[in-house]
PDB file of C-alpha atoms and ligand atoms in Angstrom:
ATOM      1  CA  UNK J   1      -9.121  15.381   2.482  1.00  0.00           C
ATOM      2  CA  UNK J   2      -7.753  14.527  -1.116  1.00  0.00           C
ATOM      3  CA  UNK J   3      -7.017  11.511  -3.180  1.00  0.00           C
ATOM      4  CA  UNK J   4      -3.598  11.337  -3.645  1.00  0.00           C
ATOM      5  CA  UNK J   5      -1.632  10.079  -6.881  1.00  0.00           C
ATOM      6  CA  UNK J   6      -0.607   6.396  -5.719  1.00  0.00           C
ATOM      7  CA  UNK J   7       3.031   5.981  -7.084  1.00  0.00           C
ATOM      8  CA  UNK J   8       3.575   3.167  -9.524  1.00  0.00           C
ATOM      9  CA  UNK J   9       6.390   0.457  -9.904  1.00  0.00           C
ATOM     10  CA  UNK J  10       9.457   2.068 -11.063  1.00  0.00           C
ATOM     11  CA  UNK J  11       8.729   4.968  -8.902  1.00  0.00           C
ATOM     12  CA  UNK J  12      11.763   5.102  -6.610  1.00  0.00           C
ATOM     13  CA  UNK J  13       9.860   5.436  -3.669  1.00  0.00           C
ATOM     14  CA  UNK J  14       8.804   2.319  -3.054  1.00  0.00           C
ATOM     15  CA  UNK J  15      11.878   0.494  -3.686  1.00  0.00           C
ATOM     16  CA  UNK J  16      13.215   2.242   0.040  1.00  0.00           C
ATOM     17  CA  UNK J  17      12.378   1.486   3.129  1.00  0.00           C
ATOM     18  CA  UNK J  18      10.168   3.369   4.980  1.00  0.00           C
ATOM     19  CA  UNK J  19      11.192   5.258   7.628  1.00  0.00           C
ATOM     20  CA  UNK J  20      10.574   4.625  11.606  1.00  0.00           C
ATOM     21  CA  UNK J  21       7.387   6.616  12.357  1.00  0.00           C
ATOM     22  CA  UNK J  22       8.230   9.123  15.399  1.00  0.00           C
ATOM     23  CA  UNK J  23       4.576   8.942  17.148  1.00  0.00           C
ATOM     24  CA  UNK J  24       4.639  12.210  18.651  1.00  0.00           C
ATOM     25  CA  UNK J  25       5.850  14.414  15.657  1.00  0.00           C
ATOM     26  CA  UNK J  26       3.204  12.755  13.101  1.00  0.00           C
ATOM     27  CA  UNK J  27       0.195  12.980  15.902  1.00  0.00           C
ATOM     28  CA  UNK J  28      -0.864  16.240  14.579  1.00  0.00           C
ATOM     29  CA  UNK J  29      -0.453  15.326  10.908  1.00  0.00           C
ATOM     30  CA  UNK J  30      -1.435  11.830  11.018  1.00  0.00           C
ATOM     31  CA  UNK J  31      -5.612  12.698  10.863  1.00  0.00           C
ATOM     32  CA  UNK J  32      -5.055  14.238   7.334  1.00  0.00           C
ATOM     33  CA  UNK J  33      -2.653  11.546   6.528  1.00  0.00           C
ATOM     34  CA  UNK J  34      -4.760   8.827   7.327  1.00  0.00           C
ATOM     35  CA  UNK J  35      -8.089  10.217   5.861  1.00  0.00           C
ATOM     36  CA  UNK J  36      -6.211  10.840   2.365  1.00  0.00           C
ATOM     37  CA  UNK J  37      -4.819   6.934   2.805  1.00  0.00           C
ATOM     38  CA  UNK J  38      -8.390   6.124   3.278  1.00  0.00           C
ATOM     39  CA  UNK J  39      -9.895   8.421   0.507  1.00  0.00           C
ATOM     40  CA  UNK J  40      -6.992   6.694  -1.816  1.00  0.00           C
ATOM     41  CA  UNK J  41      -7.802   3.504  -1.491  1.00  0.00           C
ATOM     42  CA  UNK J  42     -11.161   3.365  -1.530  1.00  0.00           C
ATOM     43  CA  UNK J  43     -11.262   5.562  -4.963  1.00  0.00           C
ATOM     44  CA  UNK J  44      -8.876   2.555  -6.108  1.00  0.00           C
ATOM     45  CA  UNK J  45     -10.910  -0.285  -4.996  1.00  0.00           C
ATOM     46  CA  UNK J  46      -8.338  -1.473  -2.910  1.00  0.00           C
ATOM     47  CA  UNK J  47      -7.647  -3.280   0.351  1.00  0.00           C
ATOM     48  CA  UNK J  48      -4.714  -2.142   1.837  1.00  0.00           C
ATOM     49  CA  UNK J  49      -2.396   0.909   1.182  1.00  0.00           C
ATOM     50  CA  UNK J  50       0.900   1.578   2.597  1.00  0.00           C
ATOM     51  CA  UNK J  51       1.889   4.937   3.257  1.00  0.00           C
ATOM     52  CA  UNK J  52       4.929   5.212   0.942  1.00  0.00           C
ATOM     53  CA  UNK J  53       2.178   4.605  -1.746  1.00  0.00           C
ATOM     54  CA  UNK J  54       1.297   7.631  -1.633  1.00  0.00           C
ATOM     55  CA  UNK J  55       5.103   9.738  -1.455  1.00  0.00           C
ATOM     56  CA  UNK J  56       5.390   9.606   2.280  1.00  0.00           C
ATOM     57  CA  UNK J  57       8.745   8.091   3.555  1.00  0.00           C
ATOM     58  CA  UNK J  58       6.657   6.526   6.540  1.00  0.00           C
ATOM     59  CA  UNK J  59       6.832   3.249   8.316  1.00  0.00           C
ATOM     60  CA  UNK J  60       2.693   3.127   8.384  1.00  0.00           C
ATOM     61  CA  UNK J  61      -0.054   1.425   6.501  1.00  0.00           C
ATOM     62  CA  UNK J  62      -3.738   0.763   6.612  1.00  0.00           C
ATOM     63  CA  UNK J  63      -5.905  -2.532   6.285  1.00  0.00           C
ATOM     64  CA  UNK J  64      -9.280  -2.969   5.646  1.00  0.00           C
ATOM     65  CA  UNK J  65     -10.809  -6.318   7.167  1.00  0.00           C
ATOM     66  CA  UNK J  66     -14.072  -7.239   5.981  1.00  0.00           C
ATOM     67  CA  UNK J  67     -16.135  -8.692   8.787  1.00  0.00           C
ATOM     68  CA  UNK J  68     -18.975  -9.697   6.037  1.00  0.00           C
ATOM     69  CA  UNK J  69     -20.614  -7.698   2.612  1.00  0.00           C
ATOM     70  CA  UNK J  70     -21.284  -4.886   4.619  1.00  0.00           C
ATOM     71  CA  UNK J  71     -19.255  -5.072   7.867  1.00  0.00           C
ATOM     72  CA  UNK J  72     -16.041  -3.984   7.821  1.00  0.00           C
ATOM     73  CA  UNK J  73     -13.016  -2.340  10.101  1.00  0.00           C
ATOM     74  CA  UNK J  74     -10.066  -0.114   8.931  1.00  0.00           C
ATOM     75  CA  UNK J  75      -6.649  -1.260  10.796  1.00  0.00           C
ATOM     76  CA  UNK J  76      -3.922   1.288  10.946  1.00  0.00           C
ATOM     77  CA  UNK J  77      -0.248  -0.490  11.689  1.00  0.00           C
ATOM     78  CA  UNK J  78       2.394   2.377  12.778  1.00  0.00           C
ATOM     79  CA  UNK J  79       5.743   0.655  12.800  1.00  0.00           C
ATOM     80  CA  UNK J  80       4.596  -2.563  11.860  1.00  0.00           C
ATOM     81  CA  UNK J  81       6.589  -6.146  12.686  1.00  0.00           C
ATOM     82  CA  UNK J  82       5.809  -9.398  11.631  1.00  0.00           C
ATOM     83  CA  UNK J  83       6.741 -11.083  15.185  1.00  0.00           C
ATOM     84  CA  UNK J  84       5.252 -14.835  14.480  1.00  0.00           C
ATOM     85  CA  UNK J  85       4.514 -16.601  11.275  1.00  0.00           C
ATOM     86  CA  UNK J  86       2.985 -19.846  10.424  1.00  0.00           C
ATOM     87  CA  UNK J  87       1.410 -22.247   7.390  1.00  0.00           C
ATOM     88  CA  UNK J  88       1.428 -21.562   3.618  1.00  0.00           C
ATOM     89  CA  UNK J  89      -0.442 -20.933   0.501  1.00  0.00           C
ATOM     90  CA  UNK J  90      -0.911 -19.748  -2.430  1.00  0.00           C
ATOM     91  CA  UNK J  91      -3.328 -17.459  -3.977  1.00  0.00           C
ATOM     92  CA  UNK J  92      -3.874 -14.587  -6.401  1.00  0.00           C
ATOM     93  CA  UNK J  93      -2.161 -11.313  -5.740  1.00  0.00           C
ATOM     94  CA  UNK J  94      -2.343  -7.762  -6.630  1.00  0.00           C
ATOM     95  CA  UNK J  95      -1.553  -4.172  -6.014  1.00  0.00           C
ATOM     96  CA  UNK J  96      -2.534  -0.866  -6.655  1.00  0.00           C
ATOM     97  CA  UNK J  97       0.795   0.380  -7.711  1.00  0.00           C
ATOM     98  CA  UNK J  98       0.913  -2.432 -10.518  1.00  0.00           C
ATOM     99  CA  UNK J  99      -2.186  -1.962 -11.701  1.00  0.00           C
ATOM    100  CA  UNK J 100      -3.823  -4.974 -13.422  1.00  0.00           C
ATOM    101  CA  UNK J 101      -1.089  -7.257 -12.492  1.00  0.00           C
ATOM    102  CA  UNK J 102      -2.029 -10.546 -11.121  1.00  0.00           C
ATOM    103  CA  UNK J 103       0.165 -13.454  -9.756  1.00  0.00           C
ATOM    104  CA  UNK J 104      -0.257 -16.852  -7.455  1.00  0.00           C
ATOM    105  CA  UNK J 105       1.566 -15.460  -4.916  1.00  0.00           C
ATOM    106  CA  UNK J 106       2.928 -17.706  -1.421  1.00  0.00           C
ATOM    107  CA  UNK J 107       2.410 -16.091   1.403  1.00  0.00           C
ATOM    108  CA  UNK J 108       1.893 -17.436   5.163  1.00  0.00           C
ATOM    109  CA  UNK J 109      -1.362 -18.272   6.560  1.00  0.00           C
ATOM    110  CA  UNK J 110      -1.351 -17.028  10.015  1.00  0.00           C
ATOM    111  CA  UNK J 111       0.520 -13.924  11.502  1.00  0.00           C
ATOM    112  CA  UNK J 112       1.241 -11.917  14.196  1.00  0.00           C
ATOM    113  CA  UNK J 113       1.817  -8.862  14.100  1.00  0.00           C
ATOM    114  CA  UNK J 114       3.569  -5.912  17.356  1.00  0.00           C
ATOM    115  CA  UNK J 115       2.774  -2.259  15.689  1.00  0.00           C
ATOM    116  CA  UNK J 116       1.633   0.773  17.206  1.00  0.00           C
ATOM    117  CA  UNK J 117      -2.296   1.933  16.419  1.00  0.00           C
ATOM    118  CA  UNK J 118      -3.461   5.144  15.307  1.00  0.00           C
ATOM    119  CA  UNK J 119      -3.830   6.620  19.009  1.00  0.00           C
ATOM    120  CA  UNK J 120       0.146   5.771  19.426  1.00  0.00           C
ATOM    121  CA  UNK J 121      -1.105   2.905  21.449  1.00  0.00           C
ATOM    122  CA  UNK J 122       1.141  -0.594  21.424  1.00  0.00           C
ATOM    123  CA  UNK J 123      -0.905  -3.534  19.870  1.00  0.00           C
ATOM    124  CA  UNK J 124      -1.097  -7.255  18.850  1.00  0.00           C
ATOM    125  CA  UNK J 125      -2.901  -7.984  15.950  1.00  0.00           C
ATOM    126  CA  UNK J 126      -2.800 -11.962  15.229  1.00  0.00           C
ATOM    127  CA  UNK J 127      -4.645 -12.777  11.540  1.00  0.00           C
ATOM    128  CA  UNK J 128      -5.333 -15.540   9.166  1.00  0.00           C
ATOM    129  CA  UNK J 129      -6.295 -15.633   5.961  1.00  0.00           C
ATOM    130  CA  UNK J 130      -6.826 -12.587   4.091  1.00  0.00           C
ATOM    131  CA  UNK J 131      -6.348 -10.247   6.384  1.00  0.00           C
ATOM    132  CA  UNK J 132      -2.770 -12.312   7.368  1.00  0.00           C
ATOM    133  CA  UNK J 133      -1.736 -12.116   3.905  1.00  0.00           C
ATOM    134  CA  UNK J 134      -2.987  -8.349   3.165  1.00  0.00           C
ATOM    135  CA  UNK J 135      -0.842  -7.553   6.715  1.00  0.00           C
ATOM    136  CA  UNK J 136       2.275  -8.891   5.094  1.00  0.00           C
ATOM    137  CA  UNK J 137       1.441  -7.315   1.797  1.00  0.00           C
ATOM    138  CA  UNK J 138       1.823  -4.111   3.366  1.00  0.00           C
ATOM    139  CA  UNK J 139       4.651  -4.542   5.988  1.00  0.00           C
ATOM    140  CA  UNK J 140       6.430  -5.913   2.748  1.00  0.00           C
ATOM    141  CA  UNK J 141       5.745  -2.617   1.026  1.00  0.00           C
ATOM    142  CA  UNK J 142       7.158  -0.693   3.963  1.00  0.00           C
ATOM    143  CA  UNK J 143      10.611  -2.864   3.043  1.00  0.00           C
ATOM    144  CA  UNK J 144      10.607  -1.692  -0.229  1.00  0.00           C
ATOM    145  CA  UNK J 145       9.055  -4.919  -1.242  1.00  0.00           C
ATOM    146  CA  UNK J 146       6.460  -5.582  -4.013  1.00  0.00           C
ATOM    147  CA  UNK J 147       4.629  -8.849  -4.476  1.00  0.00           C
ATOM    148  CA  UNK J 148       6.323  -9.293  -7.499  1.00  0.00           C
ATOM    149  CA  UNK J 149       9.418 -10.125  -5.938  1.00  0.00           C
ATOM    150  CA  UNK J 150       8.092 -13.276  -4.256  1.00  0.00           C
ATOM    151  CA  UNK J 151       7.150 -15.205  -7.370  1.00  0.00           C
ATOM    152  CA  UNK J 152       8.617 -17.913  -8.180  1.00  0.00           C
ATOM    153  CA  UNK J 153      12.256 -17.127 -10.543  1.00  0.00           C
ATOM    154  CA  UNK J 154      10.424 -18.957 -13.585  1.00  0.00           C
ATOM    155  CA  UNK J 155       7.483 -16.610 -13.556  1.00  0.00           C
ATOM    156  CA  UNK J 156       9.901 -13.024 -12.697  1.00  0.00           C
ATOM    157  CA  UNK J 157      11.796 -14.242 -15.629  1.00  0.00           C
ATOM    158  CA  UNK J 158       8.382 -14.726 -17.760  1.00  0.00           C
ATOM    159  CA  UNK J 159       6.644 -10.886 -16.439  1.00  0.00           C
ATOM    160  CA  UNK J 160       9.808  -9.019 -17.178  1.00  0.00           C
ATOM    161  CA  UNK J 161       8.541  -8.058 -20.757  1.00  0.00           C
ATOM    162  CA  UNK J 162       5.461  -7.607 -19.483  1.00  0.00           C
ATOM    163  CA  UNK J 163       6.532  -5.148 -16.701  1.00  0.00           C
ATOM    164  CA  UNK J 164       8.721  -3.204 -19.024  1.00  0.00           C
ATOM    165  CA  UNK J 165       5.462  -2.454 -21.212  1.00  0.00           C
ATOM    166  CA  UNK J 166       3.005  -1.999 -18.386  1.00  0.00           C
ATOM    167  CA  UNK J 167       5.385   0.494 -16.586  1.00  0.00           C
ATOM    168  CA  UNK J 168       5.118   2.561 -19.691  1.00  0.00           C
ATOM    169  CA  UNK J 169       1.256   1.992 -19.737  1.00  0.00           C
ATOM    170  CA  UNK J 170       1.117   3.492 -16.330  1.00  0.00           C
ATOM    171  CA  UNK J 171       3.501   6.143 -16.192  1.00  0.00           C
ATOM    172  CA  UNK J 172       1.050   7.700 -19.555  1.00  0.00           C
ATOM    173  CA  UNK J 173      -2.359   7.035 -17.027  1.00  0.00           C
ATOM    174  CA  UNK J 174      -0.763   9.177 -14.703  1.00  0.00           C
ATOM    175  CA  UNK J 175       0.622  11.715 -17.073  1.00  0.00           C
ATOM    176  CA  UNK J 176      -2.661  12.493 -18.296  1.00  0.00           C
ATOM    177  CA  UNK J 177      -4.428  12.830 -15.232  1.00  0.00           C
ATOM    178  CA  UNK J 178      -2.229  14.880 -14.079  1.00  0.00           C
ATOM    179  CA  UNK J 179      -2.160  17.193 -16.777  1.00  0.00           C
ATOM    180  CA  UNK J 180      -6.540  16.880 -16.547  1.00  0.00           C
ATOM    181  CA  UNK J 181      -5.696  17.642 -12.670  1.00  0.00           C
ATOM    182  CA  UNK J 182      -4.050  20.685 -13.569  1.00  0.00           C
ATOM    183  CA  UNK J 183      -6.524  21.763 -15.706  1.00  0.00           C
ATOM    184  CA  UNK J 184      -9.252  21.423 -13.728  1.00  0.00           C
ATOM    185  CA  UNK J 185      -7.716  23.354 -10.594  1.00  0.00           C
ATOM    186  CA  UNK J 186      -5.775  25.537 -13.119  1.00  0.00           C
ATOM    187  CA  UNK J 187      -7.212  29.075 -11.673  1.00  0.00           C
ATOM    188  CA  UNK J 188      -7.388  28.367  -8.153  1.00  0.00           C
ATOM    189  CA  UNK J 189      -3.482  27.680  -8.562  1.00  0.00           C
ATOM    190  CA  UNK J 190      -3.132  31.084 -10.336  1.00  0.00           C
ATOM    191  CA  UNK J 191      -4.725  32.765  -7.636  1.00  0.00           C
ATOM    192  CA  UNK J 192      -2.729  30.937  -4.690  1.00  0.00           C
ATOM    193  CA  UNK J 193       0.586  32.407  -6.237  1.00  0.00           C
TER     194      UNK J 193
HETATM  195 CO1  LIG F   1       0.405  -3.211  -2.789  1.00  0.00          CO
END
């Protein structure tokens, strides 16, 4: 289990979409896959990640549905499709690759959704509300889609600046931690080679 690095906007990666998740040659992979997804987002506060996220050129994302404060269900999608779509509204947006970003973003209000689950199994997820909108949050990322590209053209034109200097914000985060990452594991590395 490890928290991965979650890749940032202008990271080429999530620009590309994902590719078609072959059930049978991931099953063996996809416990360690999904427990990192799991480990990342929860170190980053977050309620959804999307595999691609995280480097892996996979058509496969998780949700986290709160039920209540304490109550709560992780849903994997494998090869998720937005089948039916209904309503509209707006509300606040973010991600973990563009940290600190928020936006009134449009977004349907009820979904359903055909995707394989984490047992390979076919299955019909219909959702409002939050959970509709963090579904379609995710598929979008899968598409090489960020929320960013759904705001309105007034308010694209208006965060470009503001993109430009965050991307360089973020790509200096990660630079140090990595370098504090390397540190810190420094002699087990040494040893390994
Ligand atoms: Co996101």
């Amino acid at each position: 289990m490890a928290i991965r690095r979650i890749c940032k906007y202008g990271d080429k990666i999530l620009r590309k979409k994902t590719k078609q998740v072959d059930f049978k040659t991931v099953k063996k992979e996809l416990k360690s896959i999904l427990k990192d997804m799991l480990e990342t987002m929860e170190a980053a506060k977050g309620i959804g990640l999307s595999a691609n996220q995280i480097g892996l050129d996979l058509k496969l994302a998780i949700v986290r549905y709160r039920k209540s404060e304490e109550e709560f269900e992780d849903i994997v999608i494998i090869n998720p499709e937005i089948v039916e779509q209904s309503g509209s509204s707006v509300s606040e947006e973010g991600c973990l690759s563009l940290p600190g970003l928020f936006a009134k973003t449009k977004r349907f209000t009820k979904v359903k959704v055909l995707a394989l689950n984490e047992k390979g199994l076919p299955v019909e997820l219909v959702a409002e509300g939050l959970l509709a909108k963090a579904f379609q949050h995710e598929i979008d990322h899968l598409n090489g889609i960020l929320f960013i590209d759904k705001l309105p053209f007034i308010t694209k034109i208006k965060l470009k600046p503001v993109l430009r200097k965050l991307k360089k914000e973020w790509a200096k985060i990660d630079e140090s931690k990595q370098r504090k990452g390397n540190r810190a594991t420094g002699d087990r590395v040494t040893s390994e080679r």
